[in-house]
C-alpha cells in the first residue's frame, strides 16, 4: 500500500472559501497533505505586492485547517527545489493554471520526477485579489 503525499502551494492571503475548497479537495486525493505557504517576499515578487496578512499569521491559519497535516514555508520560486525539500507525490493547483505557460512548465518539470499535477476548479466569485481590490477601494474612500 502506497502512502501518497500531496502538496498544495498558495499565498493563502485573506483566507476564504476558495482556499478551503482547494485544501479539502487536495486532502481527498492524498494520504498526507502539506500546504505550502508562500513567503511574503516570494508573494511580493510573484504578484507585485506584499500580502495583507503576514506570513506567521497565514501559516497559523493554514496549519489550523483540519485537512492540512503539515504546513511548509515556501521561499524559492522553483517548485522542483521545493519538491527536493518536501518530497511530495502530487501537487495541486487551481485550474486557472491549466493550459498556461506556467502550468505547462509545471507539468513538464514534475513529469521528470514522477509527480502528478492535479487541477481543481478555481473559485471565480471569491479570490484574494478581488477581496484586496474591495479593501483598497474602501481605504481610498475613507
Short mmCIF file of N, CA and C in Angstrom, two decimals:
data_model
loop_
_atom_site.label_atom_id
_atom_site.label_comp_id
_atom_site.label_asym_id
_atom_site.label_seq_id
_atom_site.Cartn_x
_atom_site.Cartn_y
_atom_site.Cartn_z
N UNK A 1 0.85 -1.18 0.00
CA UNK A 1 0.00 0.00 0.00
C UNK A 1 0.90 1.25 0.00
N UNK A 2 0.61 2.18 -0.91
CA UNK A 2 1.43 3.37 -1.01
C UNK A 2 0.87 4.49 -0.14
N UNK A 3 1.76 5.31 0.30
CA UNK A 3 1.41 6.49 1.11
C UNK A 3 1.62 7.69 0.20
N UNK A 4 0.55 8.33 -0.21
CA UNK A 4 0.61 9.43 -1.18
C UNK A 4 0.64 10.79 -0.47
N UNK A 5 1.72 11.53 -0.70
CA UNK A 5 1.89 12.85 -0.10
C UNK A 5 1.50 13.90 -1.14
N UNK A 6 0.61 14.79 -0.73
CA UNK A 6 0.17 15.87 -1.61
C UNK A 6 0.72 17.21 -1.16
N UNK A 7 0.84 18.13 -2.11
CA UNK A 7 1.36 19.46 -1.83
C UNK A 7 0.45 20.50 -2.46
N UNK A 8 -0.04 21.41 -1.65
CA UNK A 8 -0.96 22.46 -2.12
C UNK A 8 -0.36 23.83 -1.82
N UNK A 9 0.39 24.40 -2.78
CA UNK A 9 1.01 25.69 -2.54
C UNK A 9 0.04 26.85 -2.75
N UNK A 10 0.28 27.93 -2.04
CA UNK A 10 -0.53 29.13 -2.22
C UNK A 10 -0.06 30.23 -1.30
N UNK A 11 -0.49 31.44 -1.58
CA UNK A 11 -0.20 32.55 -0.68
C UNK A 11 -1.11 32.46 0.53
N UNK A 12 -2.36 32.06 0.30
CA UNK A 12 -3.38 31.94 1.35
C UNK A 12 -3.58 33.26 2.08
N UNK A 13 -3.53 34.36 1.32
CA UNK A 13 -3.78 35.67 1.90
C UNK A 13 -5.28 35.89 1.96
N UNK A 14 -5.76 36.58 2.98
CA UNK A 14 -7.19 36.83 3.15
C UNK A 14 -7.96 35.52 2.96
N UNK A 15 -7.63 34.54 3.78
CA UNK A 15 -8.15 33.18 3.65
C UNK A 15 -9.66 33.17 3.43
N UNK A 16 -10.10 32.43 2.40
CA UNK A 16 -11.51 32.40 2.02
C UNK A 16 -11.92 30.99 1.58
N UNK A 17 -13.17 30.84 1.19
CA UNK A 17 -13.73 29.53 0.86
C UNK A 17 -13.00 28.86 -0.31
N UNK A 18 -12.45 29.61 -1.23
CA UNK A 18 -11.69 29.02 -2.33
C UNK A 18 -10.46 28.29 -1.80
N UNK A 19 -9.78 28.90 -0.83
CA UNK A 19 -8.63 28.24 -0.21
C UNK A 19 -9.08 26.96 0.50
N UNK A 20 -10.16 27.07 1.25
CA UNK A 20 -10.68 25.91 1.97
C UNK A 20 -11.04 24.79 1.01
N UNK A 21 -11.69 25.13 -0.10
CA UNK A 21 -12.06 24.12 -1.09
C UNK A 21 -10.86 23.41 -1.69
N UNK A 22 -9.82 24.17 -2.01
CA UNK A 22 -8.61 23.54 -2.57
C UNK A 22 -8.01 22.57 -1.55
N UNK A 23 -7.91 22.99 -0.31
CA UNK A 23 -7.33 22.12 0.72
C UNK A 23 -8.20 20.89 0.97
N UNK A 24 -9.51 21.07 0.98
CA UNK A 24 -10.43 19.94 1.17
C UNK A 24 -10.30 18.94 0.02
N UNK A 25 -10.34 19.44 -1.21
CA UNK A 25 -10.22 18.56 -2.39
C UNK A 25 -8.86 17.88 -2.43
N UNK A 26 -7.82 18.64 -2.10
CA UNK A 26 -6.48 18.07 -2.12
C UNK A 26 -6.37 16.91 -1.12
N UNK A 27 -6.87 17.11 0.08
CA UNK A 27 -6.78 16.05 1.09
C UNK A 27 -7.52 14.79 0.65
N UNK A 28 -8.59 14.96 -0.13
CA UNK A 28 -9.33 13.79 -0.61
C UNK A 28 -8.55 12.98 -1.65
N UNK A 29 -7.45 13.56 -2.15
CA UNK A 29 -6.65 12.91 -3.20
C UNK A 29 -5.30 12.38 -2.70
N UNK A 30 -5.07 12.49 -1.38
CA UNK A 30 -3.79 12.02 -0.85
C UNK A 30 -3.97 11.55 0.59
N UNK A 31 -2.93 10.92 1.10
CA UNK A 31 -2.96 10.43 2.49
C UNK A 31 -2.45 11.47 3.47
N UNK A 32 -1.53 12.30 3.00
CA UNK A 32 -0.88 13.29 3.86
C UNK A 32 -0.77 14.57 3.05
N UNK A 33 -1.32 15.66 3.56
CA UNK A 33 -1.33 16.92 2.81
C UNK A 33 -0.43 17.96 3.46
N UNK A 34 0.50 18.45 2.65
CA UNK A 34 1.36 19.56 3.05
C UNK A 34 0.88 20.80 2.30
N UNK A 35 0.58 21.85 3.05
CA UNK A 35 0.22 23.12 2.42
C UNK A 35 1.47 23.98 2.37
N UNK A 36 1.82 24.43 1.19
CA UNK A 36 2.97 25.31 1.02
C UNK A 36 2.51 26.76 1.10
N UNK A 37 2.92 27.47 2.13
CA UNK A 37 2.52 28.86 2.32
C UNK A 37 3.66 29.74 1.80
N UNK A 38 3.38 30.49 0.75
CA UNK A 38 4.39 31.32 0.10
C UNK A 38 4.81 32.47 1.02
N UNK A 39 6.11 32.67 1.14
CA UNK A 39 6.63 33.75 2.00
C UNK A 39 6.18 35.11 1.49
N UNK A 40 6.25 36.09 2.37
CA UNK A 40 5.88 37.46 1.99
C UNK A 40 6.73 37.96 0.82
N UNK A 41 8.02 37.68 0.86
CA UNK A 41 8.94 38.12 -0.19
C UNK A 41 8.62 37.46 -1.52
N UNK A 42 8.37 36.16 -1.49
CA UNK A 42 8.02 35.44 -2.72
C UNK A 42 6.69 35.93 -3.29
N UNK A 43 5.73 36.19 -2.43
CA UNK A 43 4.43 36.68 -2.88
C UNK A 43 4.58 38.05 -3.52
N UNK A 44 5.37 38.92 -2.92
CA UNK A 44 5.60 40.25 -3.48
C UNK A 44 6.29 40.16 -4.83
N UNK A 45 7.23 39.24 -4.94
CA UNK A 45 7.95 39.04 -6.20
C UNK A 45 7.00 38.53 -7.30
N UNK A 46 6.14 37.59 -6.95
CA UNK A 46 5.24 36.99 -7.93
C UNK A 46 4.06 37.88 -8.29
N UNK A 47 3.53 38.60 -7.31
CA UNK A 47 2.30 39.36 -7.53
C UNK A 47 2.49 40.87 -7.56
N UNK A 48 3.70 41.32 -7.24
CA UNK A 48 3.96 42.76 -7.29
C UNK A 48 3.53 43.52 -6.05
N UNK A 49 3.00 42.81 -5.05
CA UNK A 49 2.63 43.45 -3.79
C UNK A 49 2.67 42.42 -2.67
N UNK A 50 2.92 42.92 -1.48
CA UNK A 50 3.00 42.04 -0.32
C UNK A 50 1.61 41.61 0.12
N UNK A 51 1.51 40.44 0.74
CA UNK A 51 0.21 40.01 1.27
C UNK A 51 -0.30 40.97 2.34
N UNK A 52 -1.60 41.01 2.52
CA UNK A 52 -2.22 41.81 3.57
C UNK A 52 -1.93 41.18 4.93
N UNK A 53 -2.07 39.88 5.00
CA UNK A 53 -1.86 39.13 6.24
C UNK A 53 -0.41 38.63 6.26
N UNK A 54 0.35 38.91 7.32
CA UNK A 54 1.75 38.49 7.39
C UNK A 54 1.90 36.96 7.40
N UNK A 55 3.06 36.50 6.97
CA UNK A 55 3.34 35.07 6.85
C UNK A 55 3.04 34.29 8.12
N UNK A 56 3.47 34.76 9.27
CA UNK A 56 3.26 33.99 10.51
C UNK A 56 1.78 33.74 10.76
N UNK A 57 0.95 34.72 10.45
CA UNK A 57 -0.50 34.56 10.65
C UNK A 57 -1.10 33.65 9.59
N UNK A 58 -0.67 33.80 8.33
CA UNK A 58 -1.18 32.92 7.27
C UNK A 58 -0.81 31.47 7.55
N UNK A 59 0.41 31.27 8.03
CA UNK A 59 0.88 29.93 8.38
C UNK A 59 0.03 29.33 9.49
N UNK A 60 -0.27 30.11 10.51
CA UNK A 60 -1.09 29.63 11.63
C UNK A 60 -2.51 29.28 11.16
N UNK A 61 -3.08 30.10 10.31
CA UNK A 61 -4.42 29.83 9.77
C UNK A 61 -4.42 28.51 9.01
N UNK A 62 -3.48 28.36 8.10
CA UNK A 62 -3.43 27.16 7.25
C UNK A 62 -3.15 25.92 8.09
N UNK A 63 -2.26 26.03 9.05
CA UNK A 63 -1.96 24.88 9.94
C UNK A 63 -3.19 24.44 10.72
N UNK A 64 -4.10 25.36 10.97
CA UNK A 64 -5.28 25.06 11.77
C UNK A 64 -6.42 24.42 10.98
N UNK A 65 -6.30 24.38 9.68
CA UNK A 65 -7.34 23.75 8.85
C UNK A 65 -7.23 22.24 9.01
N UNK A 66 -8.33 21.59 9.29
CA UNK A 66 -8.29 20.16 9.63
C UNK A 66 -7.83 19.26 8.48
N UNK A 67 -7.88 19.74 7.25
CA UNK A 67 -7.45 18.94 6.11
C UNK A 67 -5.94 18.95 5.94
N UNK A 68 -5.26 19.86 6.60
CA UNK A 68 -3.81 20.05 6.44
C UNK A 68 -3.06 19.27 7.52
N UNK A 69 -2.14 18.41 7.07
CA UNK A 69 -1.33 17.63 8.01
C UNK A 69 -0.06 18.38 8.41
N UNK A 70 0.45 19.20 7.51
CA UNK A 70 1.65 19.99 7.80
C UNK A 70 1.65 21.22 6.90
N UNK A 71 2.32 22.27 7.37
CA UNK A 71 2.47 23.48 6.56
C UNK A 71 3.96 23.76 6.40
N UNK A 72 4.31 24.23 5.22
CA UNK A 72 5.70 24.46 4.85
C UNK A 72 5.83 25.86 4.29
N UNK A 73 6.82 26.62 4.74
CA UNK A 73 7.02 27.96 4.20
C UNK A 73 7.82 27.85 2.90
N UNK A 74 7.20 28.30 1.83
CA UNK A 74 7.83 28.24 0.51
C UNK A 74 8.63 29.53 0.28
N UNK A 75 9.95 29.36 0.10
CA UNK A 75 10.83 30.53 -0.01
C UNK A 75 11.58 30.62 -1.33
N UNK A 76 11.36 29.67 -2.22
CA UNK A 76 12.03 29.69 -3.53
C UNK A 76 10.98 29.59 -4.64
N UNK A 77 11.22 30.24 -5.77
CA UNK A 77 10.23 30.21 -6.85
C UNK A 77 10.18 28.87 -7.61
N UNK A 78 11.24 28.10 -7.54
CA UNK A 78 11.33 26.85 -8.29
C UNK A 78 10.64 25.72 -7.51
N UNK A 79 9.51 25.24 -8.05
CA UNK A 79 8.75 24.19 -7.37
C UNK A 79 9.53 22.88 -7.27
N UNK A 80 10.43 22.62 -8.22
CA UNK A 80 11.25 21.41 -8.12
C UNK A 80 12.21 21.50 -6.93
N UNK A 81 12.70 22.67 -6.65
CA UNK A 81 13.55 22.86 -5.48
C UNK A 81 12.74 22.62 -4.20
N UNK A 82 11.50 23.10 -4.20
CA UNK A 82 10.60 22.83 -3.06
C UNK A 82 10.36 21.33 -2.94
N UNK A 83 10.15 20.66 -4.07
CA UNK A 83 9.93 19.20 -4.07
C UNK A 83 11.12 18.48 -3.44
N UNK A 84 12.33 18.95 -3.70
CA UNK A 84 13.51 18.31 -3.13
C UNK A 84 13.50 18.38 -1.60
N UNK A 85 12.87 19.41 -1.06
CA UNK A 85 12.78 19.57 0.39
C UNK A 85 11.60 18.81 0.99
N UNK A 86 10.46 18.80 0.29
CA UNK A 86 9.22 18.24 0.85
C UNK A 86 8.96 16.80 0.40
N UNK A 87 9.35 16.47 -0.83
CA UNK A 87 9.17 15.12 -1.41
C UNK A 87 7.71 14.67 -1.47
N UNK A 88 6.92 15.39 -2.23
CA UNK A 88 5.52 15.05 -2.42
C UNK A 88 5.34 14.24 -3.70
N UNK A 89 4.21 13.55 -3.79
CA UNK A 89 3.90 12.70 -4.94
C UNK A 89 2.95 13.38 -5.93
N UNK A 90 2.23 14.37 -5.44
CA UNK A 90 1.24 15.07 -6.26
C UNK A 90 1.19 16.53 -5.81
N UNK A 91 1.06 17.43 -6.79
CA UNK A 91 0.91 18.85 -6.49
C UNK A 91 -0.45 19.30 -6.98
N UNK A 92 -1.10 20.14 -6.20
CA UNK A 92 -2.44 20.63 -6.53
C UNK A 92 -2.39 22.12 -6.86
N UNK A 93 -3.07 22.48 -7.94
CA UNK A 93 -3.14 23.89 -8.35
C UNK A 93 -4.57 24.20 -8.78
N UNK A 94 -4.92 25.47 -8.77
CA UNK A 94 -6.21 25.90 -9.29
C UNK A 94 -6.21 25.76 -10.81
N UNK A 95 -7.36 25.48 -11.39
CA UNK A 95 -7.40 25.25 -12.85
C UNK A 95 -7.18 26.50 -13.68
N UNK A 96 -7.00 27.65 -13.01
CA UNK A 96 -6.60 28.85 -13.75
C UNK A 96 -5.16 28.70 -14.27
N UNK A 97 -4.43 27.70 -13.78
CA UNK A 97 -3.08 27.41 -14.28
C UNK A 97 -3.10 26.48 -15.49
N UNK A 98 -4.17 25.71 -15.65
CA UNK A 98 -4.22 24.70 -16.72
C UNK A 98 -4.12 25.37 -18.09
N UNK A 99 -3.23 24.83 -18.94
CA UNK A 99 -3.09 25.34 -20.30
C UNK A 99 -2.32 26.64 -20.42
N UNK A 100 -1.78 27.14 -19.31
CA UNK A 100 -0.98 28.37 -19.35
C UNK A 100 0.49 27.99 -19.47
N UNK A 101 1.31 28.95 -19.80
CA UNK A 101 2.75 28.69 -19.91
C UNK A 101 3.31 28.17 -18.59
N UNK A 102 2.89 28.80 -17.47
CA UNK A 102 3.43 28.36 -16.17
C UNK A 102 2.87 26.99 -15.78
N UNK A 103 1.63 26.70 -16.14
CA UNK A 103 1.08 25.38 -15.87
C UNK A 103 1.74 24.30 -16.71
N UNK A 104 1.98 24.60 -17.98
CA UNK A 104 2.67 23.65 -18.87
C UNK A 104 4.08 23.36 -18.36
N UNK A 105 4.77 24.40 -17.90
CA UNK A 105 6.13 24.22 -17.37
C UNK A 105 6.09 23.36 -16.10
N UNK A 106 5.11 23.64 -15.24
CA UNK A 106 4.96 22.86 -14.02
C UNK A 106 4.78 21.38 -14.36
N UNK A 107 3.92 21.09 -15.32
CA UNK A 107 3.67 19.70 -15.72
C UNK A 107 4.94 19.05 -16.29
N UNK A 108 5.66 19.77 -17.14
CA UNK A 108 6.89 19.23 -17.72
C UNK A 108 7.93 18.96 -16.64
N UNK A 109 8.12 19.94 -15.76
CA UNK A 109 9.12 19.79 -14.70
C UNK A 109 8.81 18.60 -13.80
N UNK A 110 7.56 18.47 -13.39
CA UNK A 110 7.22 17.40 -12.46
C UNK A 110 7.12 16.03 -13.13
N UNK A 111 6.92 16.00 -14.43
CA UNK A 111 6.94 14.72 -15.14
C UNK A 111 8.32 14.08 -15.02
N UNK A 112 9.37 14.89 -14.92
CA UNK A 112 10.74 14.36 -14.84
C UNK A 112 11.00 13.64 -13.52
N UNK A 113 10.22 13.93 -12.48
CA UNK A 113 10.43 13.28 -11.18
C UNK A 113 9.23 12.43 -10.75
N UNK A 114 8.27 12.24 -11.68
CA UNK A 114 7.14 11.36 -11.40
C UNK A 114 6.07 11.94 -10.49
N UNK A 115 5.97 13.26 -10.43
CA UNK A 115 4.95 13.92 -9.61
C UNK A 115 3.76 14.27 -10.49
N UNK A 116 2.57 13.90 -10.04
CA UNK A 116 1.34 14.23 -10.76
C UNK A 116 0.94 15.67 -10.46
N UNK A 117 0.37 16.34 -11.47
CA UNK A 117 -0.20 17.68 -11.28
C UNK A 117 -1.71 17.54 -11.41
N UNK A 118 -2.42 17.92 -10.37
CA UNK A 118 -3.89 17.84 -10.37
C UNK A 118 -4.44 19.25 -10.22
N UNK A 119 -5.37 19.59 -11.10
CA UNK A 119 -6.00 20.91 -11.05
C UNK A 119 -7.39 20.81 -10.44
N UNK A 120 -7.73 21.81 -9.63
CA UNK A 120 -9.05 21.91 -9.05
C UNK A 120 -9.73 23.17 -9.55
N UNK A 121 -11.06 23.18 -9.58
CA UNK A 121 -11.77 24.38 -10.05
C UNK A 121 -11.40 25.61 -9.23
N UNK A 122 -11.10 26.66 -9.96
CA UNK A 122 -10.78 27.95 -9.35
C UNK A 122 -12.08 28.60 -8.90
N UNK A 123 -12.09 29.15 -7.69
CA UNK A 123 -13.29 29.80 -7.16
C UNK A 123 -13.39 31.20 -7.76
N UNK A 124 -14.19 31.34 -8.80
CA UNK A 124 -14.25 32.59 -9.56
C UNK A 124 -14.86 33.73 -8.76
N UNK A 125 -15.92 33.44 -8.00
CA UNK A 125 -16.64 34.52 -7.32
C UNK A 125 -15.94 35.04 -6.07
N UNK A 126 -14.94 34.30 -5.56
CA UNK A 126 -14.20 34.78 -4.39
C UNK A 126 -12.72 34.54 -4.63
N UNK A 127 -11.94 35.59 -4.55
CA UNK A 127 -10.49 35.44 -4.65
C UNK A 127 -9.84 36.49 -3.76
N UNK A 128 -8.62 36.21 -3.35
CA UNK A 128 -7.90 37.17 -2.53
C UNK A 128 -7.67 38.47 -3.29
N UNK A 129 -7.44 38.35 -4.61
CA UNK A 129 -7.24 39.56 -5.43
C UNK A 129 -8.49 40.43 -5.43
N UNK A 130 -9.65 39.80 -5.56
CA UNK A 130 -10.91 40.54 -5.53
C UNK A 130 -11.14 41.16 -4.15
N UNK A 131 -10.91 40.39 -3.10
CA UNK A 131 -11.08 40.91 -1.75
C UNK A 131 -10.14 42.08 -1.49
N UNK A 132 -8.92 41.96 -1.98
CA UNK A 132 -7.95 43.05 -1.78
C UNK A 132 -8.38 44.30 -2.53
N UNK A 133 -8.92 44.12 -3.74
CA UNK A 133 -9.39 45.26 -4.52
C UNK A 133 -10.51 46.00 -3.78
N UNK A 134 -11.41 45.23 -3.19
CA UNK A 134 -12.51 45.84 -2.42
C UNK A 134 -11.95 46.58 -1.20
N UNK A 135 -11.01 45.95 -0.49
CA UNK A 135 -10.40 46.59 0.67
C UNK A 135 -9.66 47.87 0.28
N UNK A 136 -8.92 47.82 -0.83
CA UNK A 136 -8.21 49.01 -1.32
C UNK A 136 -9.21 50.13 -1.65
N UNK A 137 -10.34 49.76 -2.25
CA UNK A 137 -11.38 50.74 -2.58
C UNK A 137 -11.95 51.39 -1.34
N UNK A 138 -12.16 50.57 -0.31
CA UNK A 138 -12.67 51.10 0.96
C UNK A 138 -11.66 52.06 1.61
N UNK A 139 -10.39 51.69 1.54
CA UNK A 139 -9.34 52.53 2.13
C UNK A 139 -9.23 53.86 1.38
N UNK A 140 -9.40 53.81 0.05
CA UNK A 140 -9.32 55.02 -0.75
C UNK A 140 -10.47 55.99 -0.46
N UNK A 141 -11.63 55.42 -0.12
CA UNK A 141 -12.81 56.27 0.13
C UNK A 141 -12.92 56.74 1.59
N UNK A 142 -12.03 56.22 2.44
CA UNK A 142 -12.09 56.58 3.86
C UNK A 142 -11.44 57.92 4.14
#
